[in-house]
XYZ file of C-alpha atoms in Angstrom:
466
model
C -31.529 -73.427 64.535
C -31.981 -71.474 61.325
C -28.513 -69.927 61.763
C -26.883 -73.313 62.370
C -28.605 -74.704 59.302
C -27.450 -71.778 57.202
C -23.881 -72.303 58.402
C -24.169 -75.965 57.479
C -25.428 -75.062 54.020
C -22.604 -72.575 53.457
C -20.074 -75.187 54.551
C -21.493 -77.671 52.101
C -21.355 -75.123 49.298
C -17.727 -74.287 50.176
C -16.777 -77.954 50.172
C -18.465 -78.430 46.845
C -16.653 -75.352 45.456
C -13.204 -76.652 46.469
C -14.005 -80.094 45.090
C -14.268 -82.012 48.359
C -16.215 -85.224 48.048
C -19.254 -85.029 50.335
C -20.353 -88.564 49.846
C -17.370 -89.947 51.646
C -17.888 -87.862 54.773
C -19.558 -89.944 57.507
C -22.085 -87.249 58.325
C -22.820 -85.682 55.018
C -23.090 -89.022 53.344
C -26.267 -89.566 55.278
C -27.940 -86.805 53.339
C -29.862 -88.325 50.559
C -28.505 -87.549 47.149
C -31.016 -86.635 44.493
C -31.371 -89.142 41.705
C -29.101 -88.305 38.761
C -30.851 -87.417 35.574
C -28.162 -89.146 33.604
C -25.531 -91.512 34.999
C -23.050 -90.302 32.491
C -23.462 -86.663 33.656
C -20.620 -85.914 36.122
C -22.033 -82.665 37.563
C -22.072 -82.171 41.303
C -25.682 -81.900 42.444
C -27.135 -82.313 45.925
C -30.511 -82.230 47.502
C -30.833 -80.417 50.805
C -33.635 -81.061 53.301
C -35.029 -77.748 54.422
C -37.619 -77.793 57.215
C -40.897 -76.363 56.150
C -41.615 -74.734 59.417
C -39.682 -71.889 60.923
C -37.132 -73.073 63.408
C -36.766 -70.728 66.295
C -34.615 -72.782 68.612
C -31.306 -74.571 68.363
C -31.009 -77.936 66.718
C -30.429 -80.537 69.308
C -28.280 -83.465 68.556
C -28.546 -86.730 70.274
C -25.965 -87.419 72.838
C -25.714 -91.081 72.167
C -25.937 -93.286 69.201
C -29.139 -92.783 67.390
C -30.981 -95.423 65.633
C -32.132 -92.893 63.053
C -29.385 -92.766 60.429
C -30.530 -89.429 59.027
C -30.215 -87.596 62.324
C -27.188 -85.231 62.839
C -25.290 -85.771 66.049
C -22.913 -83.567 67.967
C -20.013 -85.592 66.698
C -20.993 -84.751 63.163
C -21.254 -81.073 63.993
C -17.831 -81.181 65.681
C -16.358 -82.846 62.634
C -17.834 -80.186 60.372
C -16.480 -77.499 62.646
C -13.041 -79.112 62.555
C -13.227 -79.275 58.802
C -14.306 -75.643 58.597
C -11.480 -74.655 60.924
C -9.059 -76.551 58.773
C -10.378 -74.900 55.622
C -10.237 -71.509 57.313
C -6.606 -72.065 58.196
C -5.908 -73.101 54.639
C -7.671 -69.974 53.389
C -5.575 -67.836 55.710
C -2.499 -69.655 54.506
C -3.558 -69.047 50.902
C -4.258 -65.411 51.729
C -0.763 -65.081 53.161
C 0.625 -66.730 50.049
C -1.417 -64.362 47.901
C -0.133 -61.407 49.897
C 3.423 -62.639 49.513
C 2.863 -63.190 45.804
C 1.409 -59.673 45.537
C 4.472 -58.218 47.204
C 6.653 -60.246 44.896
C 4.670 -58.971 41.920
C 5.118 -55.378 43.117
C 8.800 -56.001 43.628
C 9.002 -57.495 40.158
C 7.314 -54.408 38.759
C 9.776 -52.206 40.602
C 12.636 -54.343 39.352
C 11.357 -54.090 35.806
C 11.046 -50.342 36.144
C 14.558 -50.129 37.563
C 15.732 -52.381 34.749
C 14.219 -50.046 32.176
C 15.844 -47.091 33.941
C 19.147 -48.937 33.999
C 18.827 -49.716 30.306
C 18.176 -46.045 29.608
C 21.133 -45.050 31.780
C 23.374 -47.626 30.085
C 22.305 -46.278 26.685
C 23.064 -42.736 27.821
C 26.468 -43.784 29.166
C 27.183 -45.602 25.920
C 26.352 -42.478 23.904
C 28.552 -40.390 26.185
C 31.368 -42.900 25.827
C 30.958 -42.901 22.061
C 30.985 -39.098 22.011
C 34.097 -39.065 24.203
C 35.826 -41.547 21.900
C 34.972 -39.410 18.860
C 36.176 -36.277 20.648
C 39.440 -37.952 21.633
C 39.920 -39.114 18.072
C 39.346 -35.560 16.809
C 41.773 -34.246 19.428
C 44.310 -36.833 18.302
C 43.904 -35.709 14.699
C 44.252 -32.047 15.702
C 47.298 -32.884 17.805
C 48.852 -34.727 14.892
C 48.161 -31.765 12.594
C 49.587 -29.364 15.190
C 52.706 -31.504 15.546
C 53.073 -31.479 11.770
C 52.765 -27.701 11.676
C 55.279 -27.383 14.528
C 57.716 -29.617 12.680
C 57.246 -27.585 9.508
C 57.700 -24.325 11.436
C 60.798 -25.734 13.162
C 62.226 -26.817 9.827
C 61.520 -23.392 8.345
C 63.046 -21.710 11.406
C 66.186 -23.810 11.093
C 66.363 -22.996 7.407
C 65.968 -19.282 8.110
C 68.550 -19.479 10.900
C 70.981 -21.139 8.521
C 70.242 -18.516 5.891
C 70.661 -15.760 8.470
C 74.063 -17.140 9.492
C 75.089 -17.219 5.848
C 73.953 -13.620 5.372
C 75.714 -12.608 8.570
C 78.912 -14.198 7.324
C 78.524 -12.380 4.004
C 77.857 -9.128 5.844
C 80.957 -9.648 7.973
C 82.951 -10.266 4.809
C 81.523 -7.123 3.212
C 82.291 -5.158 6.385
C 85.845 -6.395 6.215
C 86.005 -5.304 2.581
C 84.639 -1.876 3.538
C 87.229 -1.567 6.287
C 89.958 -2.506 3.864
C 88.618 0.000 1.362
C 88.516 2.696 4.039
C 92.127 1.945 4.911
C 93.028 1.950 1.232
C 91.217 5.241 0.651
C 93.015 6.775 3.601
C 96.367 5.603 2.253
C 95.526 6.941 -1.207
C 94.542 10.292 0.255
C 97.805 10.501 2.139
C 99.683 9.666 -1.042
C 97.689 12.224 -3.003
C 98.490 14.835 -0.394
C 102.143 13.978 -0.567
C 102.131 14.251 -4.356
C 100.220 17.511 -4.149
C 102.629 18.914 -1.583
C 105.649 17.993 -3.682
C 104.110 19.632 -6.709
C 103.277 22.862 -4.919
C 106.263 22.700 -2.565
C 104.067 23.309 0.431
C 102.171 21.238 2.921
C 98.574 20.459 2.001
C 95.984 22.544 3.647
C 92.667 21.011 4.585
C 89.406 22.866 4.713
C 88.927 25.293 7.577
C 87.629 23.722 10.742
C 84.226 24.580 12.077
C 84.799 27.115 14.812
C 81.179 27.558 15.809
C 80.544 27.198 19.529
C 77.197 25.349 19.615
C 74.431 26.669 21.790
C 73.417 23.120 22.753
C 76.258 20.775 23.671
C 75.234 17.186 24.612
C 76.159 16.472 28.227
C 77.826 13.307 29.502
C 79.767 12.978 26.250
C 81.260 9.464 26.012
C 84.935 8.767 25.422
C 86.684 9.966 22.290
C 86.546 7.446 19.472
C 87.294 7.324 15.798
C 85.786 3.894 15.237
C 82.962 3.476 12.766
C 80.170 1.312 14.109
C 80.590 -2.101 12.491
C 78.981 -4.623 14.800
C 75.398 -3.650 14.147
C 74.086 -6.650 12.231
C 71.682 -7.816 14.928
C 70.205 -4.387 15.618
C 69.967 -3.586 11.924
C 68.287 -6.923 11.178
C 65.829 -6.432 14.049
C 64.928 -2.899 13.007
C 64.661 -3.992 9.379
C 62.260 -6.781 10.362
C 60.147 -4.306 12.307
C 60.117 -1.859 9.425
C 59.203 -4.558 6.923
C 56.051 -5.100 8.966
C 54.672 -1.998 7.229
C 53.044 -2.989 3.966
C 54.045 -1.100 0.875
C 51.161 0.948 -0.472
C 50.705 2.374 -3.927
C 49.952 6.080 -4.210
C 50.548 7.384 -7.754
C 50.328 10.987 -6.590
C 51.871 13.199 -3.954
C 51.877 11.857 -0.416
C 49.575 14.683 0.609
C 47.001 13.298 -1.844
C 47.459 9.846 -0.346
C 46.832 11.311 3.090
C 43.665 12.972 1.886
C 42.581 9.610 0.452
C 42.606 8.166 3.972
C 46.008 6.405 3.958
C 47.337 7.502 7.337
C 49.875 4.809 8.236
C 53.632 5.252 8.051
C 55.353 2.952 5.615
C 56.680 2.448 2.113
C 54.731 4.028 -0.743
C 55.137 4.142 -4.488
C 54.650 7.651 -5.817
C 55.023 9.001 -9.321
C 55.997 12.679 -9.427
C 55.186 14.802 -12.429
C 57.435 14.148 -15.462
C 58.851 11.012 -13.781
C 59.406 8.012 -16.029
C 58.846 5.448 -13.296
C 57.448 5.506 -9.735
C 59.647 6.298 -6.761
C 59.737 4.135 -3.668
C 59.688 6.410 -0.632
C 59.077 6.197 3.085
C 56.076 8.224 4.229
C 56.095 9.441 7.837
C 52.586 9.974 9.233
C 53.363 10.088 12.954
C 54.830 13.592 13.306
C 53.278 17.028 12.783
C 50.030 15.778 11.178
C 51.892 13.443 8.784
C 52.409 13.674 5.055
C 56.244 13.863 5.238
C 58.438 12.237 2.586
C 61.793 11.028 3.950
C 64.580 11.980 1.511
C 67.503 10.979 3.735
C 67.847 8.632 6.727
C 70.905 7.786 8.850
C 70.686 5.645 11.973
C 73.185 2.751 12.191
C 76.037 3.172 9.702
C 74.904 0.181 7.633
C 75.138 2.100 4.325
C 78.265 3.796 2.985
C 77.520 7.421 1.964
C 80.961 8.130 0.457
C 79.775 7.733 -3.160
C 80.056 9.288 -6.614
C 77.777 11.655 -8.501
C 75.665 9.000 -10.241
C 74.882 7.274 -6.945
C 73.783 10.511 -5.326
C 71.756 11.409 -8.409
C 69.783 8.129 -8.632
C 69.701 7.274 -4.917
C 70.950 4.322 -2.872
C 70.448 2.380 0.355
C 67.459 0.549 1.840
C 64.106 2.292 1.920
C 63.348 0.731 5.320
C 66.787 1.563 6.754
C 69.506 3.974 5.745
C 69.040 5.518 2.326
C 69.331 8.582 0.102
C 66.293 9.188 -2.111
C 68.306 10.662 -4.999
C 68.888 14.202 -6.231
C 66.823 13.637 -9.378
C 63.851 12.337 -7.366
C 64.084 15.189 -4.855
C 64.215 17.680 -7.724
C 61.095 16.200 -9.388
C 59.206 16.137 -6.098
C 60.016 19.827 -5.577
C 58.614 20.719 -9.017
C 55.121 19.561 -7.978
C 54.607 22.494 -5.638
C 56.000 24.444 -2.725
C 57.702 22.245 -0.137
C 59.264 22.815 3.272
C 62.168 20.929 4.880
C 62.430 19.298 8.301
C 65.776 18.065 9.665
C 65.554 15.693 12.659
C 68.677 15.152 14.782
C 69.228 12.680 17.624
C 72.326 12.689 19.819
C 73.829 9.813 21.778
C 71.872 10.808 24.896
C 68.704 9.996 22.887
C 67.729 13.649 22.828
C 65.972 14.806 19.654
C 66.114 18.314 18.168
C 64.971 19.729 14.853
C 65.560 22.449 12.295
C 62.743 23.440 9.937
C 62.968 25.641 6.847
C 59.928 27.394 5.409
C 60.726 26.446 1.793
C 62.904 23.896 0.015
C 63.631 22.831 -3.553
C 66.525 21.922 -5.851
C 67.468 23.332 -9.207
C 68.004 20.918 -12.126
C 71.166 18.929 -12.784
C 72.384 21.566 -15.242
C 72.703 23.844 -12.198
C 74.350 21.143 -10.105
C 71.137 20.532 -8.093
C 71.619 23.865 -6.345
C 69.996 24.106 -2.905
C 67.278 26.696 -2.238
C 66.094 27.206 1.359
C 63.668 29.457 3.207
C 63.817 30.847 6.738
C 64.810 28.740 9.743
C 62.972 27.815 12.930
C 63.657 25.106 15.513
C 65.848 24.206 18.498
C 68.855 22.574 16.807
C 70.445 25.789 15.536
C 70.717 26.971 11.929
C 73.643 25.129 10.363
C 72.213 24.789 6.852
C 71.555 28.378 5.777
C 75.263 28.843 5.027
C 74.844 26.145 2.350
C 71.892 27.899 0.716
C 72.473 28.521 -3.004
C 75.375 26.033 -3.209
C 75.681 23.237 -5.741
C 76.022 19.572 -4.782
C 79.559 18.173 -4.563
C 80.727 14.545 -4.661
C 84.167 12.932 -4.726
C 84.140 12.866 -8.544
C 82.438 16.216 -9.214
C 83.798 19.223 -7.338
C 81.370 22.169 -7.251
C 82.156 23.653 -3.826
C 83.796 26.986 -2.978
C 86.998 25.470 -1.582
C 90.243 25.103 -3.545
C 90.206 21.361 -2.851
C 87.338 18.908 -2.890
C 85.279 19.110 0.308
C 83.751 15.671 -0.418
C 87.219 14.107 -0.081
C 87.819 15.730 3.281
C 84.307 15.219 4.687
C 83.787 11.689 3.244
C 80.376 12.331 1.727
C 78.298 14.268 -0.756
C 76.695 17.598 0.191
C 75.930 21.176 -0.777
C 79.379 22.245 0.440
C 80.465 25.847 0.726
C 84.061 25.935 1.898
C 83.319 23.487 3.336
C 80.388 24.314 5.636
C 78.562 23.982 8.930
C 76.744 20.702 8.254
C 77.831 17.297 6.943
C 74.840 14.968 7.373
C 76.123 12.537 4.721
C 79.483 12.082 6.429
C 80.878 9.114 8.359
C 78.586 7.572 11.013
C 80.821 7.418 14.108
C 79.665 5.643 17.229
C 79.711 7.394 20.567
C 79.285 10.990 19.459
C 82.635 12.739 19.938
C 85.274 11.392 17.549
C 88.902 12.035 16.594
C 89.846 12.545 12.991
C 92.288 14.632 10.991
C 89.375 16.310 9.247
C 85.818 16.911 10.340
C 84.369 14.016 8.392
C 81.716 12.920 10.899
C 77.952 13.305 10.604
C 77.891 16.681 12.364
C 75.588 19.679 12.721
C 77.866 22.507 13.835
C 75.295 24.446 15.883
C 74.501 21.311 17.898
C 77.580 19.572 19.228
C 80.217 21.174 17.021
C 82.247 19.747 14.137
C 83.678 16.813 16.098
C 80.401 15.416 17.397
C 78.812 12.791 15.119
C 75.042 12.482 15.547
C 73.429 9.163 16.360
C 70.525 9.512 13.896
C 69.493 12.021 11.241
C 66.480 12.330 8.950
C 65.597 14.877 6.283
C 61.897 15.117 5.415
C 59.902 17.325 3.038
C 56.194 18.112 2.846
C 54.026 20.402 0.717
C 53.364 23.755 2.327
C 49.843 23.965 3.726
């Protein structure tokens, strides 16, 4: 009975907590309400009847209608139980709703977290997009600058191409003039010979031919030709461009001093020999025999005419990065600085290179006709220069050779002629090697190829004796 009463009390408390009016219930309304302290006070207060004695048995309800209004019947208990069942179901329903709301709250939290992550990701993607836009803009600017540079380079290339065509046309015109001059010179020589023969009543006699049988004769000699190489503009321009890649360097001393100063690259140098009024522009060769060689003569493509007068041979002519003659005065002043030796490089039309080296070399002053002084020979080209040792220099306008005529006229160059000699390295540059001519006027070295074999390339270099 105590347990039933406790359950009843808990039910009443629950009903009071959820605001259910107890006075209207048919059973609970029979419980006497305690007198209100103040009618205006709206608080919920109830008075419960608690038995004074301990109840050990169940509370028995009357089966029928009881006259006693304060007595609880089974119907009342059933009604309370129904009400409690109803409230329990509502509590379960509320619990389910609370569970659902809790899940929704968790889902909302997850959604908020995902939203924050999405916002962060969107911000990151926006920054990447902005960076990509900036990079593309920079690339566009660089592309525009590159296109501008390409256009400028193209314009410059077209300008240079136009200039090159103009120079080529001028060179062709000059070549034509040279050809005409060569023809005119030949005609004048023939006329001079005719006049000379009429005056002396005998046929003109040219200089004796070189009868030396060379020890080294180039094999596979090409066909005979007497044509001077004319069409060499492209090769000459290409080689000139390559040579101009070497920067000119200033060395106001001997080239050997420049080499000791650490300048070990081949190229153009400015040197000032002793007693020279102004510096000389020379080509220094550092790639053969430990370097330090000064090139005093270079022949390789026939681009420079070597049939010149005394003043030209004295002061020098040609292009320092191509074919040139340093000048007798410059060679003489270089030789006064010390003891020099001479190296002669020869290349035939089979691209074979040979050399002749002389242990000493110098020239005497102009008052002595720049007389040649040589030492002993060594090499593999044969000694074709010793026969010119001690001879003065001869040009077309200053005859100092040992022949009755002028060897420079017959050999088309300037040289230390004897009568006339075994070498003519300043003669005509014929293409193909073997040539046909009335006189031996090619660029020959008698001991290598004979008098009718014109070399492909020749260089004369000097260096102080170690």
